[in-house]
Amino acid sequence: MQEALLAIHLKRGTWDVRRPIGPWISVIVRNKLIDALRRRGHQASVPIEDIVDLVADERQSVSTDEQDIGRMMEHLKPVQRDIVRAISLDGSSVRDTAARLSMTEGAVRVALHRALRSLAAIYRGGTT
């Protein structure tokens, strides 16, 4: 919890006041939870009954989120779009993505970093 609150505090400059705060905080907390679970090992499990009341029902916002992501992804170069989709959305590894696109792993990492930086700028600018 402390790590999540600290991350929210440190990232407060990235929040766009024109956008809802809930999804922004949820992403930070989710990432901190994933980091904590990774530190504990791959076999960590949390009974769903323990957290079901804490998880918000986001079924209605999914289509809006998907539309926003789609519009933002349109601003990327085709290769960057493929890399972001494969690694960030589909969960493919850098190695698999590099092999599929006939690129080196380093080139994939650089392209991913640049694409994510572009997406962050688009998000901050509200240009979707």
Tab-separated table of C-alpha atoms in Angstrom:
chain	number	residue	atom	x	y	z
A	1	MET	CA	0.000	0.000	0.000
A	2	GLN	CA	2.803	2.390	0.892
A	3	GLU	CA	4.544	1.736	-2.406
A	4	ALA	CA	1.331	2.453	-4.312
A	5	LEU	CA	0.744	5.705	-2.437
A	6	LEU	CA	4.353	6.758	-2.970
A	7	ALA	CA	4.112	5.947	-6.691
A	8	ILE	CA	0.890	7.973	-6.979
A	9	HIS	CA	2.608	10.864	-5.228
A	10	LEU	CA	5.696	10.667	-7.452
A	11	LYS	CA	3.638	10.318	-10.658
A	12	ARG	CA	1.117	13.035	-9.789
A	13	GLY	CA	2.562	15.282	-12.483
A	14	THR	CA	1.533	12.795	-15.179
A	15	TRP	CA	-2.183	12.940	-14.387
A	16	ASP	CA	-4.241	14.951	-16.863
A	17	VAL	CA	-6.924	16.832	-14.909
A	18	ARG	CA	-9.239	16.584	-17.941
A	19	ARG	CA	-9.373	12.796	-17.535
A	20	PRO	CA	-10.911	10.712	-14.740
A	21	ILE	CA	-8.540	10.032	-11.851
A	22	GLY	CA	-9.841	6.526	-11.072
A	23	PRO	CA	-8.367	4.723	-14.104
A	24	TRP	CA	-5.065	6.579	-13.649
A	25	ILE	CA	-4.772	5.457	-10.027
A	26	SER	CA	-5.937	1.929	-10.899
A	27	VAL	CA	-3.100	1.484	-13.389
A	28	ILE	CA	-0.479	2.614	-10.868
A	29	VAL	CA	-1.884	0.363	-8.134
A	30	ARG	CA	-2.183	-2.577	-10.549
A	31	ASN	CA	1.454	-2.172	-11.609
A	32	LYS	CA	2.615	-2.015	-7.979
A	33	LEU	CA	0.596	-5.155	-7.198
A	34	ILE	CA	2.174	-6.954	-10.155
A	35	ASP	CA	5.638	-5.867	-8.986
A	36	ALA	CA	4.927	-7.177	-5.477
A	37	LEU	CA	3.647	-10.492	-6.827
A	38	ARG	CA	6.708	-10.871	-9.044
A	39	ARG	CA	8.975	-10.330	-6.046
A	40	ARG	CA	7.127	-13.108	-4.194
A	41	GLY	CA	7.567	-15.535	-7.073
A	42	HIS	CA	5.488	-16.950	-9.862
A	43	GLN	CA	3.310	-19.110	-7.601
A	44	ALA	CA	1.611	-16.311	-5.656
A	45	SER	CA	-2.142	-16.663	-5.325
A	46	VAL	CA	-4.822	-14.516	-3.784
A	47	PRO	CA	-8.283	-16.026	-3.269
A	48	ILE	CA	-10.802	-14.090	-5.350
A	49	GLU	CA	-13.192	-14.058	-2.401
A	50	ASP	CA	-10.724	-11.849	-0.520
A	51	ILE	CA	-10.723	-9.095	-3.135
A	52	VAL	CA	-13.946	-9.430	-5.130
A	53	ASP	CA	-15.580	-6.538	-3.268
A	54	LEU	CA	-12.581	-4.297	-3.920
A	55	VAL	CA	-12.584	-4.730	-7.691
A	56	ALA	CA	-14.721	-2.220	-9.523
A	57	ASP	CA	-17.043	-3.351	-12.298
A	58	GLU	CA	-15.466	-1.731	-15.342
A	59	ARG	CA	-17.473	-3.465	-18.062
A	60	GLN	CA	-18.923	-0.212	-19.359
A	61	SER	CA	-15.599	1.636	-19.508
A	62	VAL	CA	-13.866	-1.173	-21.428
A	63	SER	CA	-15.281	-0.173	-24.790
A	64	THR	CA	-14.366	3.480	-24.200
A	65	ASP	CA	-10.870	2.484	-23.074
A	66	GLU	CA	-10.435	0.263	-26.120
A	67	GLN	CA	-11.563	3.076	-28.391
A	68	ASP	CA	-9.124	5.499	-26.745
A	69	ILE	CA	-6.275	3.002	-27.056
A	70	GLY	CA	-7.158	2.369	-30.700
A	71	ARG	CA	-7.152	6.078	-31.503
A	72	MET	CA	-3.846	6.612	-29.733
A	73	MET	CA	-2.260	3.602	-31.472
A	74	GLU	CA	-3.225	5.040	-34.868
A	75	HIS	CA	-0.615	7.776	-34.311
A	76	LEU	CA	2.219	5.232	-34.141
A	77	LYS	CA	4.251	3.866	-37.018
A	78	PRO	CA	3.038	0.401	-38.116
A	79	VAL	CA	6.067	-1.405	-36.657
A	80	GLN	CA	5.736	0.457	-33.349
A	81	ARG	CA	2.023	-0.387	-33.298
A	82	ASP	CA	2.811	-4.083	-33.840
A	83	ILE	CA	5.425	-4.065	-31.084
A	84	VAL	CA	3.199	-2.292	-28.540
A	85	ARG	CA	0.275	-4.564	-29.353
A	86	ALA	CA	2.410	-7.711	-29.092
A	87	ILE	CA	4.301	-6.859	-25.902
A	88	SER	CA	2.047	-4.521	-23.941
A	89	LEU	CA	-1.399	-5.757	-24.932
A	90	ASP	CA	-0.926	-9.421	-25.917
A	91	GLY	CA	1.861	-10.215	-23.424
A	92	SER	CA	4.403	-11.558	-25.927
A	93	SER	CA	8.060	-11.512	-24.959
A	94	VAL	CA	10.618	-9.210	-26.528
A	95	ARG	CA	12.396	-12.278	-27.917
A	96	ASP	CA	9.260	-13.666	-29.600
A	97	THR	CA	8.299	-10.265	-30.966
A	98	ALA	CA	11.812	-9.707	-32.340
A	99	ALA	CA	11.785	-13.107	-34.042
A	100	ARG	CA	8.331	-12.532	-35.545
A	101	LEU	CA	9.294	-9.095	-36.902
A	102	SER	CA	12.834	-10.137	-37.966
A	103	MET	CA	14.398	-7.551	-35.658
A	104	THR	CA	17.007	-7.721	-32.921
A	105	GLU	CA	15.807	-7.725	-29.331
A	106	GLY	CA	17.591	-4.410	-28.775
A	107	ALA	CA	15.801	-2.826	-31.723
A	108	VAL	CA	12.460	-4.056	-30.395
A	109	ARG	CA	13.199	-2.594	-26.945
A	110	VAL	CA	14.187	0.762	-28.450
A	111	ALA	CA	11.096	0.847	-30.675
A	112	LEU	CA	8.870	-0.093	-27.728
A	113	HIS	CA	10.398	2.634	-25.560
A	114	ARG	CA	9.928	5.243	-28.280
A	115	ALA	CA	6.372	4.109	-28.968
A	116	LEU	CA	5.434	4.261	-25.279
A	117	ARG	CA	7.013	7.700	-24.997
A	118	SER	CA	4.947	8.822	-28.014
A	119	LEU	CA	1.777	7.367	-26.497
A	120	ALA	CA	2.470	9.172	-23.224
A	121	ALA	CA	2.894	12.456	-25.094
A	122	ILE	CA	-0.332	11.846	-27.007
A	123	TYR	CA	-2.121	11.044	-23.743
A	124	ARG	CA	-0.801	14.169	-22.006
A	125	GLY	CA	-1.718	16.280	-25.010
A	126	GLY	CA	-5.182	14.775	-25.200
A	127	THR	CA	-4.718	14.115	-28.908
A	128	THR	CA	-6.572	10.858	-29.517
